[in-house]
CHARMM-style PDB file with segment names, atoms N, HN, CA, C and O in Angstrom:
ATOM      1  N   MET     1       0.936  -1.450  -0.047  1.00  0.00      PROA
ATOM      2  CA  MET     1       0.078   0.179   0.047  1.00  0.00      PROA
ATOM      3  C   MET     1       0.695   1.256  -0.024  1.00  0.00      PROA
ATOM      4  O   MET     1       1.293   1.438   1.037  1.00  0.00      PROA
ATOM      5  N   GLU     2       0.942   2.506  -1.125  1.00  0.00      PROA
ATOM      6  HN  GLU     2       0.456   2.359  -1.987  1.00  0.00      PROA
ATOM      7  CA  GLU     2       1.670   3.314  -0.939  1.00  0.00      PROA
ATOM      8  C   GLU     2       0.866   4.503  -0.354  1.00  0.00      PROA
ATOM      9  O   GLU     2      -0.319   4.741  -0.585  1.00  0.00      PROA
ATOM     10  N   PRO     3       1.621   5.141   0.362  1.00  0.00      PROA
ATOM     11  CA  PRO     3       1.000   6.499   1.153  1.00  0.00      PROA
ATOM     12  C   PRO     3       0.482   7.181  -0.052  1.00  0.00      PROA
ATOM     13  O   PRO     3       0.779   7.078  -1.242  1.00  0.00      PROA
ATOM     14  N   LYS     4      -0.574   8.073   0.735  1.00  0.00      PROA
ATOM     15  HN  LYS     4      -0.815   8.157   1.702  1.00  0.00      PROA
ATOM     16  CA  LYS     4      -1.291   8.769  -0.326  1.00  0.00      PROA
ATOM     17  C   LYS     4      -0.578  10.614   0.351  1.00  0.00      PROA
ATOM     18  O   LYS     4      -0.151  11.159   1.369  1.00  0.00      PROA
ATOM     19  N   ARG     5      -0.822  10.824  -0.801  1.00  0.00      PROA
ATOM     20  HN  ARG     5      -1.169  10.381  -1.627  1.00  0.00      PROA
ATOM     21  CA  ARG     5      -0.210  12.391  -0.819  1.00  0.00      PROA
ATOM     22  C   ARG     5      -1.397  13.372  -0.204  1.00  0.00      PROA
ATOM     23  O   ARG     5      -2.485  12.889  -0.518  1.00  0.00      PROA
ATOM     24  N   VAL     6      -1.527  14.404   0.451  1.00  0.00      PROA
ATOM     25  HN  VAL     6      -0.643  14.796   0.706  1.00  0.00      PROA
ATOM     26  CA  VAL     6      -1.974  15.530   0.756  1.00  0.00      PROA
ATOM     27  C   VAL     6      -1.277  16.939   0.426  1.00  0.00      PROA
ATOM     28  O   VAL     6      -0.111  17.245   0.176  1.00  0.00      PROA
ATOM     29  N   VAL     7      -2.502  17.688   0.530  1.00  0.00      PROA
ATOM     30  HN  VAL     7      -3.449  17.439   0.732  1.00  0.00      PROA
ATOM     31  CA  VAL     7      -1.929  19.440  -0.331  1.00  0.00      PROA
ATOM     32  C   VAL     7      -2.713  20.084   0.633  1.00  0.00      PROA
ATOM     33  O   VAL     7      -3.634  19.306   0.882  1.00  0.00      PROA
ATOM     34  N   ILE     8      -2.807  20.913   1.180  1.00  0.00      PROA
ATOM     35  HN  ILE     8      -2.059  21.545   0.978  1.00  0.00      PROA
ATOM     36  CA  ILE     8      -3.179  21.937   2.046  1.00  0.00      PROA
ATOM     37  C   ILE     8      -3.633  23.092   1.359  1.00  0.00      PROA
ATOM     38  O   ILE     8      -2.716  23.914   1.332  1.00  0.00      PROA
ATOM     39  N   THR     9      -4.658  23.510   0.790  1.00  0.00      PROA
ATOM     40  HN  THR     9      -5.403  22.843   0.812  1.00  0.00      PROA
ATOM     41  CA  THR     9      -3.991  24.877  -0.409  1.00  0.00      PROA
ATOM     42  C   THR     9      -4.784  26.312   1.104  1.00  0.00      PROA
ATOM     43  O   THR     9      -4.673  27.508   0.834  1.00  0.00      PROA
ATOM     44  N   GLY    10      -5.317  25.982   2.172  1.00  0.00      PROA
ATOM     45  HN  GLY    10      -5.407  25.010   2.391  1.00  0.00      PROA
ATOM     46  CA  GLY    10      -5.143  26.842   2.478  1.00  0.00      PROA
ATOM     47  C   GLY    10      -5.995  26.476   4.485  1.00  0.00      PROA
ATOM     48  O   GLY    10      -6.546  25.466   4.923  1.00  0.00      PROA
ATOM     49  N   LEU    11      -5.745  27.614   5.043  1.00  0.00      PROA
ATOM     50  HN  LEU    11      -5.298  28.434   4.686  1.00  0.00      PROA
ATOM     51  CA  LEU    11      -6.416  27.332   6.119  1.00  0.00      PROA
ATOM     52  C   LEU    11      -7.036  28.438   6.833  1.00  0.00      PROA
ATOM     53  O   LEU    11      -6.846  29.654   6.812  1.00  0.00      PROA
ATOM     54  N   GLY    12      -7.904  27.604   7.530  1.00  0.00      PROA
ATOM     55  HN  GLY    12      -8.058  26.617   7.547  1.00  0.00      PROA
ATOM     56  CA  GLY    12      -9.720  28.965   7.869  1.00  0.00      PROA
ATOM     57  C   GLY    12      -9.581  28.524   9.550  1.00  0.00      PROA
ATOM     58  O   GLY    12      -8.857  27.641  10.011  1.00  0.00      PROA
ATOM     59  N   ALA    13     -10.398  29.319  10.199  1.00  0.00      PROA
ATOM     60  HN  ALA    13     -10.986  30.036   9.825  1.00  0.00      PROA
ATOM     61  CA  ALA    13     -10.458  28.969  11.404  1.00  0.00      PROA
ATOM     62  C   ALA    13     -11.629  29.682  11.895  1.00  0.00      PROA
ATOM     63  O   ALA    13     -11.892  30.822  11.511  1.00  0.00      PROA
ATOM     64  N   ILE    14     -12.371  29.011  12.773  1.00  0.00      PROA
ATOM     65  HN  ILE    14     -12.158  28.085  13.085  1.00  0.00      PROA
ATOM     66  CA  ILE    14     -14.019  29.726  13.336  1.00  0.00      PROA
ATOM     67  C   ILE    14     -13.908  29.311  14.174  1.00  0.00      PROA
ATOM     68  O   ILE    14     -14.128  28.118  14.384  1.00  0.00      PROA
ATOM     69  N   THR    15     -13.298  30.594  15.476  1.00  0.00      PROA
ATOM     70  HN  THR    15     -13.120  31.563  15.305  1.00  0.00      PROA
ATOM     71  CA  THR    15     -13.463  29.757  16.763  1.00  0.00      PROA
ATOM     72  C   THR    15     -14.305  30.417  18.234  1.00  0.00      PROA
ATOM     73  O   THR    15     -15.123  31.257  17.860  1.00  0.00      PROA
ATOM     74  N   PRO    16     -14.307  30.332  19.021  1.00  0.00      PROA
ATOM     75  CA  PRO    16     -14.261  31.545  20.108  1.00  0.00      PROA
ATOM     76  C   PRO    16     -13.499  32.300  20.028  1.00  0.00      PROA
ATOM     77  O   PRO    16     -13.814  33.479  19.862  1.00  0.00      PROA
ATOM     78  N   ILE    17     -12.682  32.045  20.084  1.00  0.00      PROA
ATOM     79  HN  ILE    17     -12.426  31.088  20.219  1.00  0.00      PROA
ATOM     80  CA  ILE    17     -11.463  32.827  20.137  1.00  0.00      PROA
ATOM     81  C   ILE    17     -10.761  33.451  19.316  1.00  0.00      PROA
ATOM     82  O   ILE    17      -9.790  34.126  19.657  1.00  0.00      PROA
ATOM     83  N   GLY    18     -11.270  33.271  17.771  1.00  0.00      PROA
ATOM     84  HN  GLY    18     -12.059  32.723  17.494  1.00  0.00      PROA
ATOM     85  CA  GLY    18     -10.513  34.012  16.546  1.00  0.00      PROA
ATOM     86  C   GLY    18     -11.910  33.355  15.307  1.00  0.00      PROA
ATOM     87  O   GLY    18     -12.518  32.288  15.220  1.00  0.00      PROA
ATOM     88  N   LYS    19     -11.933  34.662  14.526  1.00  0.00      PROA
ATOM     89  HN  LYS    19     -11.440  35.529  14.597  1.00  0.00      PROA
ATOM     90  CA  LYS    19     -12.578  34.284  13.688  1.00  0.00      PROA
ATOM     91  C   LYS    19     -11.767  34.203  12.045  1.00  0.00      PROA
ATOM     92  O   LYS    19     -12.247  34.198  10.912  1.00  0.00      PROA
ATOM     93  N   ASN    20     -10.780  34.165  12.396  1.00  0.00      PROA
ATOM     94  HN  ASN    20     -10.390  34.170  13.317  1.00  0.00      PROA
ATOM     95  CA  ASN    20      -9.880  33.802  11.157  1.00  0.00      PROA
ATOM     96  C   ASN    20      -9.017  33.498  11.666  1.00  0.00      PROA
ATOM     97  O   ASN    20      -8.945  33.811  12.854  1.00  0.00      PROA
ATOM     98  N   VAL    21      -7.415  32.395  10.784  1.00  0.00      PROA
ATOM     99  HN  VAL    21      -7.473  32.140   9.819  1.00  0.00      PROA
ATOM    100  CA  VAL    21      -6.087  31.785  11.892  1.00  0.00      PROA
ATOM    101  C   VAL    21      -5.263  33.056  12.224  1.00  0.00      PROA
ATOM    102  O   VAL    21      -4.164  32.866  12.744  1.00  0.00      PROA
ATOM    103  N   ALA    22      -5.674  34.369  11.980  1.00  0.00      PROA
ATOM    104  HN  ALA    22      -6.567  34.523  11.558  1.00  0.00      PROA
ATOM    105  CA  ALA    22      -4.201  35.272  12.465  1.00  0.00      PROA
ATOM    106  C   ALA    22      -4.933  35.659  13.760  1.00  0.00      PROA
ATOM    107  O   ALA    22      -4.214  35.837  14.743  1.00  0.00      PROA
ATOM    108  N   ASP    23      -6.335  35.823  13.910  1.00  0.00      PROA
ATOM    109  HN  ASP    23      -6.919  35.678  13.111  1.00  0.00      PROA
ATOM    110  CA  ASP    23      -6.895  36.468  14.849  1.00  0.00      PROA
ATOM    111  C   ASP    23      -6.877  34.988  16.333  1.00  0.00      PROA
ATOM    112  O   ASP    23      -6.571  35.156  17.513  1.00  0.00      PROA
ATOM    113  N   TYR    24      -7.284  33.775  15.702  1.00  0.00      PROA
ATOM    114  HN  TYR    24      -7.533  33.638  14.743  1.00  0.00      PROA
ATOM    115  CA  TYR    24      -7.182  32.964  16.665  1.00  0.00      PROA
ATOM    116  C   TYR    24      -5.818  32.643  17.491  1.00  0.00      PROA
ATOM    117  O   TYR    24      -5.780  32.487  18.711  1.00  0.00      PROA
ATOM    118  N   TRP    25      -4.651  32.568  16.566  1.00  0.00      PROA
ATOM    119  HN  TRP    25      -4.682  32.694  15.575  1.00  0.00      PROA
ATOM    120  CA  TRP    25      -3.189  32.412  16.706  1.00  0.00      PROA
ATOM    121  C   TRP    25      -2.887  33.639  17.944  1.00  0.00      PROA
ATOM    122  O   TRP    25      -2.153  33.561  18.930  1.00  0.00      PROA
ATOM    123  N   ASP    26      -3.745  34.764  17.476  1.00  0.00      PROA
ATOM    124  HN  ASP    26      -4.342  34.827  16.676  1.00  0.00      PROA
ATOM    125  CA  ASP    26      -3.069  35.371  18.513  1.00  0.00      PROA
ATOM    126  C   ASP    26      -3.538  35.344  19.808  1.00  0.00      PROA
ATOM    127  O   ASP    26      -2.882  35.379  20.849  1.00  0.00      PROA
ATOM    128  N   SER    27      -5.126  35.256  19.601  1.00  0.00      PROA
ATOM    129  HN  SER    27      -5.659  35.228  18.755  1.00  0.00      PROA
ATOM    130  CA  SER    27      -5.770  34.924  21.177  1.00  0.00      PROA
ATOM    131  C   SER    27      -5.311  33.621  21.926  1.00  0.00      PROA
ATOM    132  O   SER    27      -5.505  33.384  23.118  1.00  0.00      PROA
ATOM    133  N   LEU    28      -4.538  32.654  20.827  1.00  0.00      PROA
ATOM    134  HN  LEU    28      -4.381  32.847  19.859  1.00  0.00      PROA
ATOM    135  CA  LEU    28      -4.294  30.699  21.427  1.00  0.00      PROA
ATOM    136  C   LEU    28      -2.911  31.618  22.312  1.00  0.00      PROA
ATOM    137  O   LEU    28      -2.911  31.337  23.510  1.00  0.00      PROA
ATOM    138  N   ILE    29      -1.674  32.733  21.856  1.00  0.00      PROA
ATOM    139  HN  ILE    29      -1.674  32.962  20.882  1.00  0.00      PROA
ATOM    140  CA  ILE    29      -0.726  32.570  22.051  1.00  0.00      PROA
ATOM    141  C   ILE    29      -1.130  33.454  23.679  1.00  0.00      PROA
ATOM    142  O   ILE    29      -0.989  33.025  24.825  1.00  0.00      PROA
ATOM    143  N   LYS    30      -1.470  34.314  23.377  1.00  0.00      PROA
ATOM    144  HN  LYS    30      -1.585  34.662  22.447  1.00  0.00      PROA
ATOM    145  CA  LYS    30      -1.853  35.135  24.406  1.00  0.00      PROA
ATOM    146  C   LYS    30      -2.843  34.526  25.786  1.00  0.00      PROA
ATOM    147  O   LYS    30      -3.025  35.164  26.823  1.00  0.00      PROA
ATOM    148  N   GLY    31      -3.491  32.931  25.441  1.00  0.00      PROA
ATOM    149  HN  GLY    31      -3.342  32.413  24.598  1.00  0.00      PROA
ATOM    150  CA  GLY    31      -4.187  32.786  26.451  1.00  0.00      PROA
ATOM    151  C   GLY    31      -5.048  32.755  26.595  1.00  0.00      PROA
ATOM    152  O   GLY    31      -5.408  31.970  27.472  1.00  0.00      PROA
ATOM    153  N   VAL    32      -6.072  33.532  25.900  1.00  0.00      PROA
ATOM    154  HN  VAL    32      -5.779  34.169  25.187  1.00  0.00      PROA
ATOM    155  CA  VAL    32      -7.117  33.996  25.648  1.00  0.00      PROA
ATOM    156  C   VAL    32      -8.522  32.414  26.009  1.00  0.00      PROA
ATOM    157  O   VAL    32      -8.478  31.383  25.337  1.00  0.00      PROA
ATOM    158  N   GLY    33      -9.262  32.568  26.803  1.00  0.00      PROA
ATOM    159  HN  GLY    33      -9.298  33.406  27.348  1.00  0.00      PROA
ATOM    160  CA  GLY    33      -9.952  31.499  27.056  1.00  0.00      PROA
ATOM    161  C   GLY    33     -11.197  31.414  26.160  1.00  0.00      PROA
ATOM    162  O   GLY    33     -11.781  32.497  26.120  1.00  0.00      PROA
ATOM    163  N   GLY    34     -11.724  30.529  25.492  1.00  0.00      PROA
ATOM    164  HN  GLY    34     -11.249  29.650  25.525  1.00  0.00      PROA
ATOM    165  CA  GLY    34     -13.287  30.635  24.770  1.00  0.00      PROA
ATOM    166  C   GLY    34     -14.315  30.411  25.791  1.00  0.00      PROA
ATOM    167  O   GLY    34     -15.285  31.162  25.693  1.00  0.00      PROA
ATOM    168  N   ALA    35     -14.334  29.624  26.676  1.00  0.00      PROA
ATOM    169  HN  ALA    35     -13.545  29.014  26.755  1.00  0.00      PROA
ATOM    170  CA  ALA    35     -15.850  29.562  27.444  1.00  0.00      PROA
ATOM    171  C   ALA    35     -15.789  30.820  28.463  1.00  0.00      PROA
ATOM    172  O   ALA    35     -15.006  31.543  29.079  1.00  0.00      PROA
ATOM    173  N   GLY    36     -17.752  30.473  28.101  1.00  0.00      PROA
ATOM    174  HN  GLY    36     -18.389  29.886  27.600  1.00  0.00      PROA
ATOM    175  CA  GLY    36     -18.526  31.061  29.196  1.00  0.00      PROA
ATOM    176  C   GLY    36     -19.384  30.659  29.171  1.00  0.00      PROA
ATOM    177  O   GLY    36     -19.710  29.498  28.925  1.00  0.00      PROA
ATOM    178  N   MET    37     -20.519  32.361  29.663  1.00  0.00      PROA
ATOM    179  HN  MET    37     -20.255  33.304  29.863  1.00  0.00      PROA
ATOM    180  CA  MET    37     -21.416  31.606  29.983  1.00  0.00      PROA
ATOM    181  C   MET    37     -22.602  31.502  28.535  1.00  0.00      PROA
ATOM    182  O   MET    37     -22.270  32.160  27.549  1.00  0.00      PROA
ATOM    183  N   ILE    38     -23.642  30.866  28.468  1.00  0.00      PROA
ATOM    184  HN  ILE    38     -23.912  30.331  29.269  1.00  0.00      PROA
ATOM    185  CA  ILE    38     -24.039  30.247  27.250  1.00  0.00      PROA
ATOM    186  C   ILE    38     -25.137  31.714  27.299  1.00  0.00      PROA
ATOM    187  O   ILE    38     -25.769  32.054  28.300  1.00  0.00      PROA
ATOM    188  N   THR    39     -25.157  32.560  25.724  1.00  0.00      PROA
ATOM    189  HN  THR    39     -24.644  32.285  24.911  1.00  0.00      PROA
ATOM    190  CA  THR    39     -25.678  33.669  25.475  1.00  0.00      PROA
ATOM    191  C   THR    39     -26.745  33.417  24.231  1.00  0.00      PROA
ATOM    192  O   THR    39     -27.343  34.427  23.860  1.00  0.00      PROA
ATOM    193  N   ARG    40     -27.046  32.171  23.546  1.00  0.00      PROA
ATOM    194  HN  ARG    40     -26.560  31.350  23.847  1.00  0.00      PROA
ATOM    195  CA  ARG    40     -27.363  32.682  22.063  1.00  0.00      PROA
ATOM    196  C   ARG    40     -28.724  31.455  22.640  1.00  0.00      PROA
ATOM    197  O   ARG    40     -29.176  30.762  21.729  1.00  0.00      PROA
ATOM    198  N   PHE    41     -29.103  31.304  23.539  1.00  0.00      PROA
ATOM    199  HN  PHE    41     -28.736  31.867  24.279  1.00  0.00      PROA
ATOM    200  CA  PHE    41     -30.199  31.143  24.017  1.00  0.00      PROA
ATOM    201  C   PHE    41     -30.749  30.553  25.693  1.00  0.00      PROA
ATOM    202  O   PHE    41     -29.875  30.956  26.460  1.00  0.00      PROA
ATOM    203  N   ASP    42     -31.481  30.029  26.244  1.00  0.00      PROA
ATOM    204  HN  ASP    42     -32.191  29.702  25.621  1.00  0.00      PROA
ATOM    205  CA  ASP    42     -31.950  30.010  27.350  1.00  0.00      PROA
ATOM    206  C   ASP    42     -31.743  28.963  27.870  1.00  0.00      PROA
ATOM    207  O   ASP    42     -32.594  28.119  27.587  1.00  0.00      PROA
ATOM    208  N   ALA    43     -30.665  28.510  28.777  1.00  0.00      PROA
ATOM    209  HN  ALA    43     -29.974  29.195  29.006  1.00  0.00      PROA
ATOM    210  CA  ALA    43     -30.080  27.207  29.197  1.00  0.00      PROA
ATOM    211  C   ALA    43     -30.217  27.322  30.547  1.00  0.00      PROA
ATOM    212  O   ALA    43     -29.178  27.152  31.184  1.00  0.00      PROA
ATOM    213  N   SER    44     -31.637  27.667  31.427  1.00  0.00      PROA
ATOM    214  HN  SER    44     -32.481  27.805  30.910  1.00  0.00      PROA
ATOM    215  CA  SER    44     -31.679  27.696  32.328  1.00  0.00      PROA
ATOM    216  C   SER    44     -31.757  26.117  32.950  1.00  0.00      PROA
ATOM    217  O   SER    44     -31.162  25.591  33.891  1.00  0.00      PROA
ATOM    218  N   LYS    45     -32.834  25.572  31.927  1.00  0.00      PROA
ATOM    219  HN  LYS    45     -33.318  26.000  31.163  1.00  0.00      PROA
ATOM    220  CA  LYS    45     -33.075  24.373  32.391  1.00  0.00      PROA
ATOM    221  C   LYS    45     -31.800  23.563  32.322  1.00  0.00      PROA
ATOM    222  O   LYS    45     -32.073  22.545  32.957  1.00  0.00      PROA
ATOM    223  N   PHE    46     -30.726  23.482  31.951  1.00  0.00      PROA
ATOM    224  HN  PHE    46     -30.505  24.310  31.435  1.00  0.00      PROA
ATOM    225  CA  PHE    46     -29.836  22.671  31.899  1.00  0.00      PROA
ATOM    226  C   PHE    46     -29.075  22.870  33.291  1.00  0.00      PROA
ATOM    227  O   PHE    46     -29.277  23.836  34.028  1.00  0.00      PROA
ATOM    228  N   LYS    47     -28.115  21.764  33.577  1.00  0.00      PROA
ATOM    229  HN  LYS    47     -27.952  20.979  32.979  1.00  0.00      PROA
ATOM    230  CA  LYS    47     -27.535  21.936  34.414  1.00  0.00      PROA
ATOM    231  C   LYS    47     -26.284  22.711  34.061  1.00  0.00      PROA
ATOM    232  O   LYS    47     -25.986  23.715  34.708  1.00  0.00      PROA
ATOM    233  N   CYS    48     -25.430  22.209  32.900  1.00  0.00      PROA
ATOM    234  HN  CYS    48     -25.672  21.394  32.375  1.00  0.00      PROA
ATOM    235  CA  CYS    48     -24.609  22.923  32.536  1.00  0.00      PROA
ATOM    236  C   CYS    48     -25.049  24.347  31.326  1.00  0.00      PROA
ATOM    237  O   CYS    48     -25.698  24.313  30.280  1.00  0.00      PROA
ATOM    238  N   ARG    49     -24.412  25.423  31.994  1.00  0.00      PROA
ATOM    239  HN  ARG    49     -23.885  25.451  32.843  1.00  0.00      PROA
ATOM    240  CA  ARG    49     -24.373  26.807  31.272  1.00  0.00      PROA
ATOM    241  C   ARG    49     -23.415  27.398  30.962  1.00  0.00      PROA
ATOM    242  O   ARG    49     -23.335  28.623  31.052  1.00  0.00      PROA
ATOM    243  N   ILE    50     -22.363  26.537  30.473  1.00  0.00      PROA
ATOM    244  HN  ILE    50     -22.429  25.542  30.400  1.00  0.00      PROA
ATOM    245  CA  ILE    50     -20.955  27.274  30.349  1.00  0.00      PROA
ATOM    246  C   ILE    50     -20.777  26.309  28.236  1.00  0.00      PROA
ATOM    247  O   ILE    50     -21.135  25.239  27.743  1.00  0.00      PROA
ATOM    248  N   ALA    51     -20.255  27.188  27.886  1.00  0.00      PROA
ATOM    249  HN  ALA    51     -19.964  28.057  28.286  1.00  0.00      PROA
ATOM    250  CA  ALA    51     -20.066  26.732  26.248  1.00  0.00      PROA
ATOM    251  C   ALA    51     -18.894  27.826  25.644  1.00  0.00      PROA
ATOM    252  O   ALA    51     -18.472  28.906  26.057  1.00  0.00      PROA
ATOM    253  N   CYS    52     -18.628  27.082  24.596  1.00  0.00      PROA
ATOM    254  HN  CYS    52     -18.971  26.204  24.260  1.00  0.00      PROA
ATOM    255  CA  CYS    52     -17.625  28.107  23.885  1.00  0.00      PROA
ATOM    256  C   CYS    52     -18.520  27.878  22.427  1.00  0.00      PROA
ATOM    257  O   CYS    52     -18.613  26.978  21.592  1.00  0.00      PROA
ATOM    258  N   GLU    53     -19.108  29.212  22.629  1.00  0.00      PROA
ATOM    259  HN  GLU    53     -19.032  29.943  23.307  1.00  0.00      PROA
ATOM    260  CA  GLU    53     -19.770  29.379  21.509  1.00  0.00      PROA
ATOM    261  C   GLU    53     -19.664  29.946  20.113  1.00  0.00      PROA
ATOM    262  O   GLU    53     -19.568  31.100  20.533  1.00  0.00      PROA
ATOM    263  N   VAL    54     -19.608  30.081  18.957  1.00  0.00      PROA
ATOM    264  HN  VAL    54     -19.686  29.144  18.617  1.00  0.00      PROA
ATOM    265  CA  VAL    54     -19.447  30.151  17.712  1.00  0.00      PROA
ATOM    266  C   VAL    54     -20.534  30.211  17.419  1.00  0.00      PROA
ATOM    267  O   VAL    54     -21.403  29.340  17.445  1.00  0.00      PROA
ATOM    268  N   PHE    55     -20.603  32.163  16.848  1.00  0.00      PROA
ATOM    269  HN  PHE    55     -19.897  32.871  16.827  1.00  0.00      PROA
ATOM    270  CA  PHE    55     -21.838  32.408  16.150  1.00  0.00      PROA
ATOM    271  C   PHE    55     -21.049  32.845  15.076  1.00  0.00      PROA
ATOM    272  O   PHE    55     -19.923  33.337  15.144  1.00  0.00      PROA
ATOM    273  N   ARG    56     -21.981  32.544  13.711  1.00  0.00      PROA
ATOM    274  HN  ARG    56     -22.896  32.144  13.656  1.00  0.00      PROA
ATOM    275  CA  ARG    56     -21.516  32.676  12.279  1.00  0.00      PROA
ATOM    276  C   ARG    56     -22.942  32.634  11.788  1.00  0.00      PROA
ATOM    277  O   ARG    56     -23.668  31.640  11.764  1.00  0.00      PROA
ATOM    278  N   PRO    57     -23.340  34.288  11.263  1.00  0.00      PROA
ATOM    279  CA  PRO    57     -24.609  34.208  10.722  1.00  0.00      PROA
ATOM    280  C   PRO    57     -24.478  33.825   9.018  1.00  0.00      PROA
ATOM    281  O   PRO    57     -23.506  33.975   8.278  1.00  0.00      PROA
ATOM    282  N   ILE    58     -25.668  33.347   8.756  1.00  0.00      PROA
ATOM    283  HN  ILE    58     -26.458  33.225   9.358  1.00  0.00      PROA
ATOM    284  CA  ILE    58     -25.935  32.964   6.928  1.00  0.00      PROA
ATOM    285  C   ILE    58     -26.306  33.769   6.652  1.00  0.00      PROA
ATOM    286  O   ILE    58     -27.308  34.135   7.266  1.00  0.00      PROA
ATOM    287  N   ALA    59     -25.756  34.691   5.471  1.00  0.00      PROA
ATOM    288  HN  ALA    59     -24.942  34.394   4.972  1.00  0.00      PROA
ATOM    289  CA  ALA    59     -26.389  35.683   4.482  1.00  0.00      PROA
ATOM    290  C   ALA    59     -27.624  34.971   3.855  1.00  0.00      PROA
ATOM    291  O   ALA    59     -27.316  33.928   3.278  1.00  0.00      PROA
ATOM    292  N   VAL    60     -28.706  35.229   3.833  1.00  0.00      PROA
ATOM    293  HN  VAL    60     -28.956  36.076   4.301  1.00  0.00      PROA
ATOM    294  CA  VAL    60     -29.840  34.976   3.224  1.00  0.00      PROA
ATOM    295  C   VAL    60     -29.594  35.886   1.501  1.00  0.00      PROA
ATOM    296  O   VAL    60     -29.148  37.024   1.359  1.00  0.00      PROA
ATOM    297  N   LEU    61     -29.941  35.164   0.665  1.00  0.00      PROA
ATOM    298  HN  LEU    61     -30.303  34.239   0.780  1.00  0.00      PROA
ATOM    299  CA  LEU    61     -29.741  35.668  -0.873  1.00  0.00      PROA
ATOM    300  C   LEU    61     -31.141  35.769  -0.844  1.00  0.00      PROA
ATOM    301  OT1 LEU    61     -31.752  36.154  -1.841  1.00  0.00      PROA
TER     302      LEU     61
END
């Protein structure tokens, strides 16, 4: 079995600590945490109310 070749054509990142690779890396180096209280919906019915939220609105065409 021959090893398969992989080509990486670019990088992308949408994370709680950065919406692109540069911001993500900068936050990572600074030790920024991405966890916090849930804000996107009412989590009062759940035991855990902490999450690493990522919000990316989708444009409506």
